[in-house]
Amino acid sequence: MRLVVVSNRLPVRLVETDGRIAVEPSVGGLATGLEAYLSALPADSPFDEKPLWVGWPGRPLTGLADLDIFTGHAGAFDMHPVHVASDEMDAFYHGFCNAVLWPLFHYFPTYVSYKESSWRAYEKVNARFFEALSPLVREGDVIWVHDYQLMLLPQMLRQAHPLAAIGFFLHIPFPSHELFRTLPRTCRQALLRGVLGSDLVGFHTHEYTRHFQHSVSSILGLPHNMGKLTVTDRPVLADTFPMGIDVDKYARAAASKETRALADDLRRSLSGADIILSMDRLDYSKGILNRLTAFERFLRLHPERQEKVALMLVVVPSRIEIKRYQEMKKRIDEMVGRINGKYATMAWTPILYRFASFPVSELAALYAASDVALVTPLRDGMNLIAKEYVAAKNGGTGVLILSETAGAAAEMGETILVNPRDTREMAEAIETALTMDSAAQIRINQTLFTRLARFDVRHWAGDFLDSLFGVRDERRRLEAHCLSPQGAHVLVETARQAKRRLFLLEVEGLLLPEVEGLLLSEAKGLVLPKRSAAADCPDGVLDLLSLLARDPANLVVVIGFCGRADMERLFGALPVALAAENGAFLRAPGEDWIMPRPLPREWLATILPVMQRFASRVPGAEVEEKEHSLVWRYRLADQNLGQRRARELTARLADLAAGLDVIVRHGPQFVETLRAGLGRGEAAYVFERRRQPDFTLAVAATDGGEEIFAALPAPGPSVATLRVGLCATRASFSLRNARSALVFLRNLAS
Ligand code: F6P
């Protein structure tokens, strides 16, 4: 089995210096973290082939020589560069990734500049990645797509490789729905559908996962159960996997003789002043200007610290072609100049500023030498620098001041957590850090180090991939349970030879069009039926039923939730038997309605007011009253509020139901109560006994339909049960969706 990683950037990039092409390492946590994992796959990893990393090489490929750099790479993994023309890359990377997704997902909505043409470039470049990757995909490959640049790719891959295991991980925050929804409708829907092409969608924190689930249910109308969604006919899981680092690498680097010597030199050069380290990529999300303001405030509040402390400000060049980044660099330069101008003495410069990137050995020396690390991004998906600092300290002294809006804060609560916009709090935190006693520093760093070592980058990747295999295996199990063309043929043949056939067909989700899951807000121009009972059956379905019912050897029974009047309106003109209200009322063709047994109705008076109260608390929710059951629906309501109230209502009704002999069912967009013992199974049983068929076929699409399967004799040559949709079922086979079920029934009928 082979792991295929796809990310916008490869771990190395091509750069042109003096007319010659050379390779340089890419900067950023994604590249370093994944490289660490792929370079030394754990011994128990299921991958027995060399991994492949597909990505953009940092500039357009100009010829075979460029390609050779990658194909000739003799590392632990293969690399495949994706060629993207400069103008396309520019519109994609600058125009969409960095002008829309990056600012929006980092909570800078006013920096967003959305253009149709950039969105089209985003679609196009995702397609370029697909075109480059798709021919390389082999059966059994596990494809792991990374980050916000490639959100459309999983769905493209799914369409071409329906059986592949596909995972997607977002390395930046997923914003709250209120921000995400500001994207144009087509764009926000496409981004969500794009990532849902995966089996597993991963995020750094539970907060981001929740935000994603909220957007999926609000925008696509797909509710989740503990992060599990059903996307058309596939299970998809959204879950949290906090990314770790290669802890040993930083601990080892910091402990090496050369690093210690470098760190000593640095300390000596600063005459023993306390060193505060600030290190980030150049980015407005990193809060560098706020941090400088806080440092200035600290110097003002604590004049006694002047000449005794130095801020090592390292800014790693990034996206310097973008105007906003150039402006920010200018403001940093100016601010550093102003603070140094104001406070510096002949013997002391408060801020030592470098605009450069450093190799790991020098990074480790900076970590080792500094007494405090000030990691205060305004927003950050995770922030691996905070983790690298603690790893380099390896349980020794050193204090991390960490922004509460960095993803890492969720795992590093022992550090000094600050609001990165509150410069007073940050100034005070610097003083707290500088006065913290060594024993406390060591205690905190040991706890953090142990945690980091346990949840390192290998653990992160392993955990993600294990979960991905879990969802893939579940999908395979569900798919294996699908009725195959041969199985369908056998069923049709068996049915053909039978003399007395019984067909039990469910209304909801099979005979009535699927409207669940469509939201008023998103289903523009589509008139949704107010309730399923008021909907009409498509003509094709009615034709199919009459075709089936025409053969005197067949008895067709239509079983549904609808009341008698609706059942008659929908199917009354056909020579079929009807079971209304989950089987409370039955009608054989040409006969009157009967009740198979008397049912008390007193309980309705207790339950109805509770349901009505809940309906009055959710605009768009409604109570459907039947003679022997009640349903609270929230199809036309805000889905998140509806789901929440549905859970509350279910709990409330469960308490009441115990004393009333009533059962409560919580299904997609509804909560239903009906008398215990009543159910679709009873209707199936009555007609089965009456008909004494030599062939029975039941097709159902809801959980209530499982009762029909349960009431029939065990599946065998004369009994077949089919569940619509891929889910856990007691039916003998599944059918992907209502359409495939209707196609099968049509074959059977003809
Ligand atoms: O934070 C996520 C991340 O992918 C980093 O790993 C990376 O540094 C950055 O986003 C993207 O940077 P660039 O725009 O330089 O590719």
mmCIF file with all atom_site columns, N, CA, C and O and ligand atoms in Angstrom, residues 9 27-30 93 102 147-149 171-172 281 318-319, ligand 1:
data_model
loop_
_atom_site.group_PDB
_atom_site.id
_atom_site.type_symbol
_atom_site.label_atom_id
_atom_site.label_alt_id
_atom_site.label_comp_id
_atom_site.label_asym_id
_atom_site.label_entity_id
_atom_site.label_seq_id
_atom_site.pdbx_PDB_ins_code
_atom_site.Cartn_x
_atom_site.Cartn_y
_atom_site.Cartn_z
_atom_site.occupancy
_atom_site.B_iso_or_equiv
_atom_site.pdbx_formal_charge
_atom_site.auth_seq_id
_atom_site.auth_comp_id
_atom_site.auth_asym_id
_atom_site.auth_atom_id
_atom_site.pdbx_PDB_model_num
ATOM   1  N N  . ARG A 1 9   ? 2.535  23.148 -1.804 1.00 0.00 ? 9   ARG A N  1
ATOM   2  C CA . ARG A 1 9   ? 3.989  23.193 -1.962 1.00 0.00 ? 9   ARG A CA 1
ATOM   3  C C  . ARG A 1 9   ? 4.618  21.836 -1.703 1.00 0.00 ? 9   ARG A C  1
ATOM   4  O O  . ARG A 1 9   ? 4.198  21.122 -0.784 1.00 0.00 ? 9   ARG A O  1
ATOM   5  N N  . VAL A 1 27  ? 9.352  26.792 3.503  1.00 0.00 ? 27  VAL A N  1
ATOM   6  C CA . VAL A 1 27  ? 9.140  27.144 4.909  1.00 0.00 ? 27  VAL A CA 1
ATOM   7  C C  . VAL A 1 27  ? 7.711  26.774 5.308  1.00 0.00 ? 27  VAL A C  1
ATOM   8  O O  . VAL A 1 27  ? 6.857  26.562 4.463  1.00 0.00 ? 27  VAL A O  1
ATOM   9  N N  . GLY A 1 28  ? 7.477  26.697 6.622  1.00 0.00 ? 28  GLY A N  1
ATOM   10 C CA . GLY A 1 28  ? 6.112  26.453 7.104  1.00 0.00 ? 28  GLY A CA 1
ATOM   11 C C  . GLY A 1 28  ? 5.968  25.084 7.735  1.00 0.00 ? 28  GLY A C  1
ATOM   12 O O  . GLY A 1 28  ? 6.702  24.146 7.418  1.00 0.00 ? 28  GLY A O  1
ATOM   13 N N  . GLY A 1 29  ? 4.985  25.019 8.635  1.00 0.00 ? 29  GLY A N  1
ATOM   14 C CA . GLY A 1 29  ? 4.784  23.822 9.445  1.00 0.00 ? 29  GLY A CA 1
ATOM   15 C C  . GLY A 1 29  ? 4.356  22.608 8.645  1.00 0.00 ? 29  GLY A C  1
ATOM   16 O O  . GLY A 1 29  ? 4.779  21.485 8.936  1.00 0.00 ? 29  GLY A O  1
ATOM   17 N N  . LEU A 1 30  ? 3.528  22.830 7.623  1.00 0.00 ? 30  LEU A N  1
ATOM   18 C CA . LEU A 1 30  ? 3.024  21.707 6.841  1.00 0.00 ? 30  LEU A CA 1
ATOM   19 C C  . LEU A 1 30  ? 4.191  20.948 6.214  1.00 0.00 ? 30  LEU A C  1
ATOM   20 O O  . LEU A 1 30  ? 4.318  19.726 6.372  1.00 0.00 ? 30  LEU A O  1
ATOM   21 N N  . TYR A 1 93  ? -3.029 31.678 -6.379 1.00 0.00 ? 93  TYR A N  1
ATOM   22 C CA . TYR A 1 93  ? -2.320 31.825 -5.106 1.00 0.00 ? 93  TYR A CA 1
ATOM   23 C C  . TYR A 1 93  ? -2.538 33.219 -4.512 1.00 0.00 ? 93  TYR A C  1
ATOM   24 O O  . TYR A 1 93  ? -2.964 33.364 -3.366 1.00 0.00 ? 93  TYR A O  1
ATOM   25 N N  . TRP A 1 102 ? -7.194 32.796 2.960  1.00 0.00 ? 102 TRP A N  1
ATOM   26 C CA . TRP A 1 102 ? -6.306 33.053 4.099  1.00 0.00 ? 102 TRP A CA 1
ATOM   27 C C  . TRP A 1 102 ? -6.872 34.140 5.019  1.00 0.00 ? 102 TRP A C  1
ATOM   28 O O  . TRP A 1 102 ? -7.048 33.890 6.224  1.00 0.00 ? 102 TRP A O  1
ATOM   29 N N  . ASP A 1 147 ? -4.630 21.068 3.065  1.00 0.00 ? 147 ASP A N  1
ATOM   30 C CA . ASP A 1 147 ? -4.759 22.506 3.230  1.00 0.00 ? 147 ASP A CA 1
ATOM   31 C C  . ASP A 1 147 ? -5.681 23.252 2.267  1.00 0.00 ? 147 ASP A C  1
ATOM   32 O O  . ASP A 1 147 ? -6.150 22.709 1.271  1.00 0.00 ? 147 ASP A O  1
ATOM   33 N N  . TYR A 1 148 ? -5.840 24.515 2.625  1.00 0.00 ? 148 TYR A N  1
ATOM   34 C CA . TYR A 1 148 ? -6.877 25.370 2.037  1.00 0.00 ? 148 TYR A CA 1
ATOM   35 C C  . TYR A 1 148 ? -6.699 25.616 0.549  1.00 0.00 ? 148 TYR A C  1
ATOM   36 O O  . TYR A 1 148 ? -7.640 25.999 -0.140 1.00 0.00 ? 148 TYR A O  1
ATOM   37 N N  . GLN A 1 149 ? -5.515 25.397 0.017  1.00 0.00 ? 149 GLN A N  1
ATOM   38 C CA . GLN A 1 149 ? -5.310 25.639 -1.416 1.00 0.00 ? 149 GLN A CA 1
ATOM   39 C C  . GLN A 1 149 ? -5.997 24.568 -2.261 1.00 0.00 ? 149 GLN A C  1
ATOM   40 O O  . GLN A 1 149 ? -6.255 24.791 -3.443 1.00 0.00 ? 149 GLN A O  1
ATOM   41 N N  . HIS A 1 171 ? -4.848 22.905 7.578  1.00 0.00 ? 171 HIS A N  1
ATOM   42 C CA . HIS A 1 171 ? -3.797 23.339 8.504  1.00 0.00 ? 171 HIS A CA 1
ATOM   43 C C  . HIS A 1 171 ? -4.052 24.723 9.085  1.00 0.00 ? 171 HIS A C  1
ATOM   44 O O  . HIS A 1 171 ? -3.274 25.193 9.901  1.00 0.00 ? 171 HIS A O  1
ATOM   45 N N  . ILE A 1 172 ? -5.101 25.396 8.620  1.00 0.00 ? 172 ILE A N  1
ATOM   46 C CA . ILE A 1 172 ? -5.409 26.724 9.162  1.00 0.00 ? 172 ILE A CA 1
ATOM   47 C C  . ILE A 1 172 ? -6.764 26.632 9.872  1.00 0.00 ? 172 ILE A C  1
ATOM   48 O O  . ILE A 1 172 ? -7.438 25.606 9.765  1.00 0.00 ? 172 ILE A O  1
ATOM   49 N N  . ARG A 1 281 ? 6.687  33.633 10.433 1.00 0.00 ? 281 ARG A N  1
ATOM   50 C CA . ARG A 1 281 ? 6.662  34.033 9.034  1.00 0.00 ? 281 ARG A CA 1
ATOM   51 C C  . ARG A 1 281 ? 6.088  35.440 8.983  1.00 0.00 ? 281 ARG A C  1
ATOM   52 O O  . ARG A 1 281 ? 5.259  35.807 9.831  1.00 0.00 ? 281 ARG A O  1
ATOM   53 N N  . SER A 1 318 ? 8.096  35.876 3.657  1.00 0.00 ? 318 SER A N  1
ATOM   54 C CA . SER A 1 318 ? 7.006  35.068 3.123  1.00 0.00 ? 318 SER A CA 1
ATOM   55 C C  . SER A 1 318 ? 6.067  35.971 2.336  1.00 0.00 ? 318 SER A C  1
ATOM   56 O O  . SER A 1 318 ? 5.784  37.092 2.772  1.00 0.00 ? 318 SER A O  1
ATOM   57 N N  . ARG A 1 319 ? 5.611  35.529 1.192  1.00 0.00 ? 319 ARG A N  1
ATOM   58 C CA . ARG A 1 319 ? 4.622  36.230 0.354  1.00 0.00 ? 319 ARG A CA 1
ATOM   59 C C  . ARG A 1 319 ? 5.014  37.697 0.114  1.00 0.00 ? 319 ARG A C  1
ATOM   60 O O  . ARG A 1 319 ? 4.154  38.582 0.110  1.00 0.00 ? 319 ARG A O  1
HETATM 61 O O1 . F6P B 2 .   ? -0.228 27.493 8.072  1.00 0.00 ? 1   F6P B O1 1
HETATM 62 C C1 . F6P B 2 .   ? -0.466 26.596 7.072  1.00 0.00 ? 1   F6P B C1 1
HETATM 63 C C2 . F6P B 2 .   ? 0.521  26.763 5.950  1.00 0.00 ? 1   F6P B C2 1
HETATM 64 O O2 . F6P B 2 .   ? 0.330  25.761 5.004  1.00 0.00 ? 1   F6P B O2 1
HETATM 65 C C3 . F6P B 2 .   ? 1.953  26.794 6.378  1.00 0.00 ? 1   F6P B C3 1
HETATM 66 O O3 . F6P B 2 .   ? 2.479  25.547 6.482  1.00 0.00 ? 1   F6P B O3 1
HETATM 67 C C4 . F6P B 2 .   ? 2.576  27.604 5.313  1.00 0.00 ? 1   F6P B C4 1
HETATM 68 O O4 . F6P B 2 .   ? 3.665  28.255 5.791  1.00 0.00 ? 1   F6P B O4 1
HETATM 69 C C5 . F6P B 2 .   ? 1.472  28.537 4.910  1.00 0.00 ? 1   F6P B C5 1
HETATM 70 O O5 . F6P B 2 .   ? 0.289  27.978 5.300  1.00 0.00 ? 1   F6P B O5 1
HETATM 71 C C6 . F6P B 2 .   ? 1.393  28.781 3.443  1.00 0.00 ? 1   F6P B C6 1
HETATM 72 O O6 . F6P B 2 .   ? 2.454  29.497 3.055  1.00 0.00 ? 1   F6P B O6 1
HETATM 73 P P1 . F6P B 2 .   ? 2.747  29.860 1.549  1.00 0.00 ? 1   F6P B P1 1
HETATM 74 O O7 . F6P B 2 .   ? 1.712  30.829 1.155  1.00 0.00 ? 1   F6P B O7 1
HETATM 75 O O8 . F6P B 2 .   ? 4.075  30.466 1.580  1.00 0.00 ? 1   F6P B O8 1
HETATM 76 O O9 . F6P B 2 .   ? 2.696  28.615 0.781  1.00 0.00 ? 1   F6P B O9 1
#
